[in-house]
Structure formats: C-alpha cells, structure tokens
PDB file of C-alpha atoms in Angstrom:
ATOM      1  CA  UNK M 101       2.879  16.940 -95.590  1.00 54.00           C
ATOM      2  CA  UNK M 102       2.910  19.640 -97.891  1.00 68.00           C
ATOM      3  CA  UNK M 103      -0.525  20.091 -99.589  1.00 62.00           C
ATOM      4  CA  UNK M 104       1.043  19.219-102.911  1.00 63.00           C
ATOM      5  CA  UNK M 105       1.656  16.466-101.513  1.00 68.00           C
ATOM      6  CA  UNK M 106      -1.753  15.557 -99.873  1.00 64.00           C
ATOM      7  CA  UNK M 107      -3.218  16.637-103.004  1.00 60.00           C
ATOM      8  CA  UNK M 108      -1.306  14.191-105.070  1.00 64.00           C
ATOM      9  CA  UNK M 109      -2.316  10.944-103.039  1.00 65.00           C
ATOM     10  CA  UNK M 110      -5.633  11.677-101.892  1.00 60.00           C
ATOM     11  CA  UNK M 111      -6.931  13.407-105.501  1.00 62.00           C
ATOM     12  CA  UNK M 112      -7.207  11.348-108.448  1.00 63.00           C
ATOM     13  CA  UNK M 113      -8.016  12.863-111.830  1.00 58.00           C
ATOM     14  CA  UNK M 114     -11.438  11.176-111.887  1.00 57.00           C
ATOM     15  CA  UNK M 115     -12.628  13.201-108.562  1.00 64.00           C
ATOM     16  CA  UNK M 116     -11.569  16.211-110.680  1.00 61.00           C
ATOM     17  CA  UNK M 117     -13.763  15.966-113.512  1.00 63.00           C
ATOM     18  CA  UNK M 118     -16.446  13.625-112.731  1.00 68.00           C
ATOM     19  CA  UNK M 119     -18.767  16.372-112.811  1.00 76.00           C
ATOM     20  CA  UNK M 120     -18.322  16.950-116.539  1.00 75.00           C
ATOM     21  CA  UNK M 121     -20.325  14.917-119.314  1.00 75.00           C
ATOM     22  CA  UNK M 122     -19.232  11.763-121.022  1.00 76.00           C
ATOM     23  CA  UNK M 123     -16.704  12.556-123.817  1.00 74.00           C
ATOM     24  CA  UNK M 124     -18.736  10.810-126.815  1.00 76.00           C
ATOM     25  CA  UNK M 125     -17.781   7.430-127.931  1.00 76.00           C
ATOM     26  CA  UNK M 126     -16.309   7.251-131.792  1.00 80.00           C
ATOM     27  CA  UNK M 127     -19.410   6.433-134.144  1.00 83.00           C
ATOM     28  CA  UNK M 128     -22.158   6.768-131.496  1.00 82.00           C
ATOM     29  CA  UNK M 129     -25.201   9.517-132.321  1.00 83.00           C
ATOM     30  CA  UNK M 130     -23.492  11.855-129.275  1.00 77.00           C
ATOM     31  CA  UNK M 131     -20.337  11.560-131.742  1.00 77.00           C
ATOM     32  CA  UNK M 132     -21.353  13.757-134.229  1.00 83.00           C
ATOM     33  CA  UNK M 133     -22.807  16.344-132.013  1.00 84.00           C
ATOM     34  CA  UNK M 134     -20.581  19.004-131.731  1.00 83.00           C
ATOM     35  CA  UNK M 135     -22.016  20.525-128.850  1.00 86.00           C
ATOM     36  CA  UNK M 136     -21.752  17.675-126.794  1.00 84.00           C
ATOM     37  CA  UNK M 137     -17.710  17.443-128.006  1.00 82.00           C
ATOM     38  CA  UNK M 138     -17.719  21.433-127.125  1.00 87.00           C
ATOM     39  CA  UNK M 139     -19.414  20.922-123.517  1.00 87.00           C
ATOM     40  CA  UNK M 140     -17.150  17.827-122.634  1.00 83.00           C
ATOM     41  CA  UNK M 141     -14.057  19.368-123.285  1.00 83.00           C
ATOM     42  CA  UNK M 142     -14.598  22.852-122.027  1.00 86.00           C
ATOM     43  CA  UNK M 143     -15.250  20.989-119.116  1.00 84.00           C
ATOM     44  CA  UNK M 144     -12.529  18.850-119.130  1.00 79.00           C
ATOM     45  CA  UNK M 145      -9.883  21.863-119.473  1.00 81.00           C
ATOM     46  CA  UNK M 146     -11.302  23.894-116.993  1.00 81.00           C
ATOM     47  CA  UNK M 147     -11.567  21.285-114.419  1.00 77.00           C
ATOM     48  CA  UNK M 148      -7.976  18.940-114.855  1.00 72.00           C
ATOM     49  CA  UNK M 149      -5.701  21.620-115.989  1.00 74.00           C
ATOM     50  CA  UNK M 150      -3.232  23.566-113.593  1.00 72.00           C
ATOM     51  CA  UNK M 151      -1.107  26.431-114.256  1.00 71.00           C
ATOM     52  CA  UNK M 152       2.706  26.123-113.560  1.00 72.00           C
ATOM     53  CA  UNK M 153       2.469  30.206-112.835  1.00 71.00           C
ATOM     54  CA  UNK M 154       4.319  30.547-109.451  1.00 68.00           C
ATOM     55  CA  UNK M 155       3.430  33.583-107.531  1.00 71.00           C
ATOM     56  CA  UNK M 156       6.364  35.301-106.442  1.00 73.00           C
ATOM     57  CA  UNK M 157       7.259  38.852-105.179  1.00 68.00           C
ATOM     58  CA  UNK M 158      10.254  40.644-106.567  1.00 74.00           C
ATOM     59  CA  UNK M 159       9.732  44.165-104.588  1.00 74.00           C
ATOM     60  CA  UNK M 160      12.542  45.032-102.135  1.00 76.00           C
ATOM     61  CA  UNK M 161      11.996  44.339 -97.952  1.00 76.00           C
ATOM     62  CA  UNK M 162      13.270  46.479 -95.855  1.00 76.00           C
ATOM     63  CA  UNK M 163      12.731  48.387 -92.462  1.00 74.00           C
ATOM     64  CA  UNK M 164      12.577  52.245 -94.243  1.00 70.00           C
ATOM     65  CA  UNK M 165      12.011  53.452 -97.755  1.00 67.00           C
ATOM     66  CA  UNK M 166      15.389  55.133 -96.949  1.00 69.00           C
ATOM     67  CA  UNK M 167      17.004  51.628 -98.476  1.00 73.00           C
ATOM     68  CA  UNK M 168      15.005  51.534-101.701  1.00 78.00           C
ATOM     69  CA  UNK M 169      12.626  49.046-100.255  1.00 80.00           C
ATOM     70  CA  UNK M 170       9.118  49.573-101.345  1.00 78.00           C
ATOM     71  CA  UNK M 171       7.896  47.113 -98.887  1.00 72.00           C
ATOM     72  CA  UNK M 172       8.151  46.609 -95.032  1.00 68.00           C
ATOM     73  CA  UNK M 173       8.544  43.335 -93.350  1.00 68.00           C
ATOM     74  CA  UNK M 174       5.148  43.430 -92.832  1.00 72.00           C
ATOM     75  CA  UNK M 175       4.211  43.669 -96.321  1.00 68.00           C
ATOM     76  CA  UNK M 176       2.481  46.757 -96.659  1.00 69.00           C
TER      77      UNK M 176
END
C-alpha cells in the first residue's frame, strides 16, 4: 500500500487540525476578537494545506561526465 493511500485511509482532517483553536461561532464574543480568528485560521492553514509541488530532478544521469551527465548513477 502506498504511503499516500495509507494516509488517506487512516488520517482524518480532524487529526490534522485537532491542535488548532476552534473557529469562533458567528455572533459569539470570540467572533468579535480578530486575534482569535487570525490564530485559528493561521493554524488551520499551516496544518491542513498541502502542496501539489512534486520534487523531481531534471539533470542528466550517466556513468561519466563525457556524455554530458551531471550526476552519476548514485546521484552524486
């Protein structure tokens, strides 16, 4: 089973954000305090957002530099 599939099956969104303060309910006293909103949203954004960036190398690999490669087969 791939790591991504494992995490998708065994991790809920609540697990990611359980340490964050609750978002204030509209009309409550806490909803009037901008710092409460700011802290809750900051925590949610840092905890529950993911990047779609995929790390990948584009350097040519090869046995020697004579063929234009910049890395060896051992990635050095």
